[in-house]
Amino acid sequence: MFSGAHVILYTRDAEADRAFLRDVFGFEHVDAGGGWLVFRLPPAEIAVHPTTDEPRHEVYLMCEDLTRTLTELEDRGAEISRAITEQRWGLLAAVRLPSGTELPLYEPHHPTAHDLSP
């Protein structure tokens, strides 16, 4: 039924953030036309959390080894905007995109949908 998910990051400097995802993260991409790069992401999953606040959506990139990932990203020029903290569900950190937006990264310590056999 579904072939994938399309995630959109709204930003005040799309060109710089696209270059960052291309050059620092090394994400493969296609040009959808006029320099609109669309990036291939690792496998994804979706979770639904309850809230009593205004509903919102969040994007996290998952890592198998968050410490190693942050070291590699820092070596490529990324700014680590939030150091690793231990959460009940895993390790959490964030990098800052050139636009100033934070992009959270986490290393899950719980079963993930990636663990499901195909």
CSV table of C-alpha atoms in Angstrom, one decimal:
chain,number,residue,atom,x,y,z
A,1,MET,CA,0.0,0.0,0.0
A,2,PHE,CA,2.7,2.6,1.0
A,3,SER,CA,6.1,2.8,-0.6
A,4,GLY,CA,7.8,5.1,1.9
A,5,ALA,CA,7.6,8.3,3.9
A,6,HIS,CA,8.5,11.8,2.9
A,7,VAL,CA,9.8,14.0,5.7
A,8,ILE,CA,10.0,17.8,5.2
A,9,LEU,CA,12.2,20.1,7.3
A,10,TYR,CA,11.1,23.7,7.1
A,11,THR,CA,14.1,26.0,7.4
A,12,ARG,CA,15.1,29.6,7.0
A,13,ASP,CA,18.2,28.6,4.9
A,14,ALA,CA,17.2,25.6,2.8
A,15,GLU,CA,20.2,25.8,0.5
A,16,ALA,CA,22.7,25.6,3.4
A,17,ASP,CA,20.8,22.8,5.2
A,18,ARG,CA,20.6,20.8,1.9
A,19,ALA,CA,24.3,21.2,1.5
A,20,PHE,CA,24.8,20.1,5.1
A,21,LEU,CA,22.7,16.9,4.6
A,22,ARG,CA,24.6,16.2,1.3
A,23,ASP,CA,28.1,17.0,2.4
A,24,VAL,CA,28.3,16.4,6.2
A,25,PHE,CA,25.7,13.6,6.6
A,26,GLY,CA,26.6,12.2,3.2
A,27,PHE,CA,23.0,11.4,2.4
A,28,GLU,CA,22.5,10.2,-1.2
A,29,HIS,CA,20.0,12.4,-3.1
A,30,VAL,CA,18.3,13.3,-6.3
A,31,ASP,CA,17.6,16.7,-7.7
A,32,ALA,CA,13.8,17.0,-8.0
A,33,GLY,CA,14.4,20.1,-10.2
A,34,GLY,CA,15.9,23.5,-9.7
A,35,GLY,CA,18.2,22.4,-6.9
A,36,TRP,CA,15.5,20.9,-4.8
A,37,LEU,CA,17.5,18.0,-3.4
A,38,VAL,CA,15.5,15.1,-2.0
A,39,PHE,CA,17.5,12.8,0.3
A,40,ARG,CA,17.5,9.1,0.7
A,41,LEU,CA,17.0,8.3,4.4
A,42,PRO,CA,17.8,5.1,6.3
A,43,PRO,CA,14.8,2.9,7.1
A,44,ALA,CA,12.1,4.7,9.1
A,45,GLU,CA,9.5,4.0,11.7
A,46,ILE,CA,6.6,6.0,13.1
A,47,ALA,CA,5.4,6.1,16.7
A,48,VAL,CA,2.3,7.7,18.1
A,49,HIS,CA,2.6,9.3,21.5
A,50,PRO,CA,-0.2,10.7,23.7
A,51,THR,CA,-0.2,14.4,24.6
A,52,THR,CA,-2.3,16.9,26.5
A,53,ASP,CA,-0.5,19.7,24.8
A,54,GLU,CA,-1.0,21.0,21.2
A,55,PRO,CA,-0.2,18.1,18.9
A,56,ARG,CA,3.1,18.3,17.0
A,57,HIS,CA,5.4,16.1,15.0
A,58,GLU,CA,9.1,15.4,15.6
A,59,VAL,CA,11.9,14.0,13.5
A,60,TYR,CA,14.9,12.1,15.0
A,61,LEU,CA,17.6,10.3,13.2
A,62,MET,CA,18.4,6.9,14.8
A,63,CYS,CA,22.0,5.7,15.4
A,64,GLU,CA,23.4,2.3,16.4
A,65,ASP,CA,26.4,4.1,18.1
A,66,LEU,CA,25.6,7.7,19.0
A,67,THR,CA,29.0,8.5,20.4
A,68,ARG,CA,30.8,7.3,17.2
A,69,THR,CA,28.2,9.1,15.0
A,70,LEU,CA,28.7,12.4,16.8
A,71,THR,CA,32.5,12.1,16.6
A,72,GLU,CA,32.3,11.5,12.8
A,73,LEU,CA,29.9,14.4,12.3
A,74,GLU,CA,32.1,16.7,14.4
A,75,ASP,CA,35.1,15.7,12.3
A,76,ARG,CA,33.1,16.7,9.2
A,77,GLY,CA,32.4,20.1,10.7
A,78,ALA,CA,29.0,19.6,12.4
A,79,GLU,CA,28.2,21.5,15.6
A,80,ILE,CA,27.0,19.3,18.4
A,81,SER,CA,24.2,21.4,19.9
A,82,ARG,CA,23.2,19.0,22.6
A,83,ALA,CA,25.6,16.6,24.3
A,84,ILE,CA,24.5,13.0,24.9
A,85,THR,CA,22.1,12.5,27.7
A,86,GLU,CA,20.7,9.2,29.0
A,87,GLN,CA,16.9,8.9,28.7
A,88,ARG,CA,14.8,6.0,29.8
A,89,TRP,CA,14.4,4.9,26.2
A,90,GLY,CA,18.0,5.5,25.0
A,91,LEU,CA,20.7,8.1,24.4
A,92,LEU,CA,19.8,11.5,23.0
A,93,ALA,CA,21.8,14.3,21.4
A,94,ALA,CA,21.4,16.9,18.6
A,95,VAL,CA,23.4,18.6,15.9
A,96,ARG,CA,22.8,22.1,14.6
A,97,LEU,CA,22.0,22.6,11.0
A,98,PRO,CA,23.5,25.7,9.3
A,99,SER,CA,20.1,27.4,9.5
A,100,GLY,CA,20.3,27.1,13.3
A,101,THR,CA,17.7,24.4,13.5
A,102,GLU,CA,18.5,21.5,15.8
A,103,LEU,CA,18.2,17.9,14.5
A,104,PRO,CA,17.9,15.3,17.3
A,105,LEU,CA,19.8,12.0,17.0
A,106,TYR,CA,19.2,9.1,19.3
A,107,GLU,CA,20.4,5.6,20.0
A,108,PRO,CA,17.4,3.5,21.1
A,109,HIS,CA,17.6,1.1,24.0
A,110,HIS,CA,14.3,-0.4,23.2
A,111,PRO,CA,13.1,-2.8,20.4
A,112,THR,CA,12.6,-0.9,17.1
A,113,ALA,CA,10.6,-1.7,14.1
A,114,HIS,CA,13.9,-2.2,12.3
A,115,ASP,CA,14.2,-5.4,14.4
A,116,LEU,CA,11.2,-6.9,12.6
A,117,SER,CA,12.1,-9.5,10.0
A,118,PRO,CA,11.0,-8.6,6.5
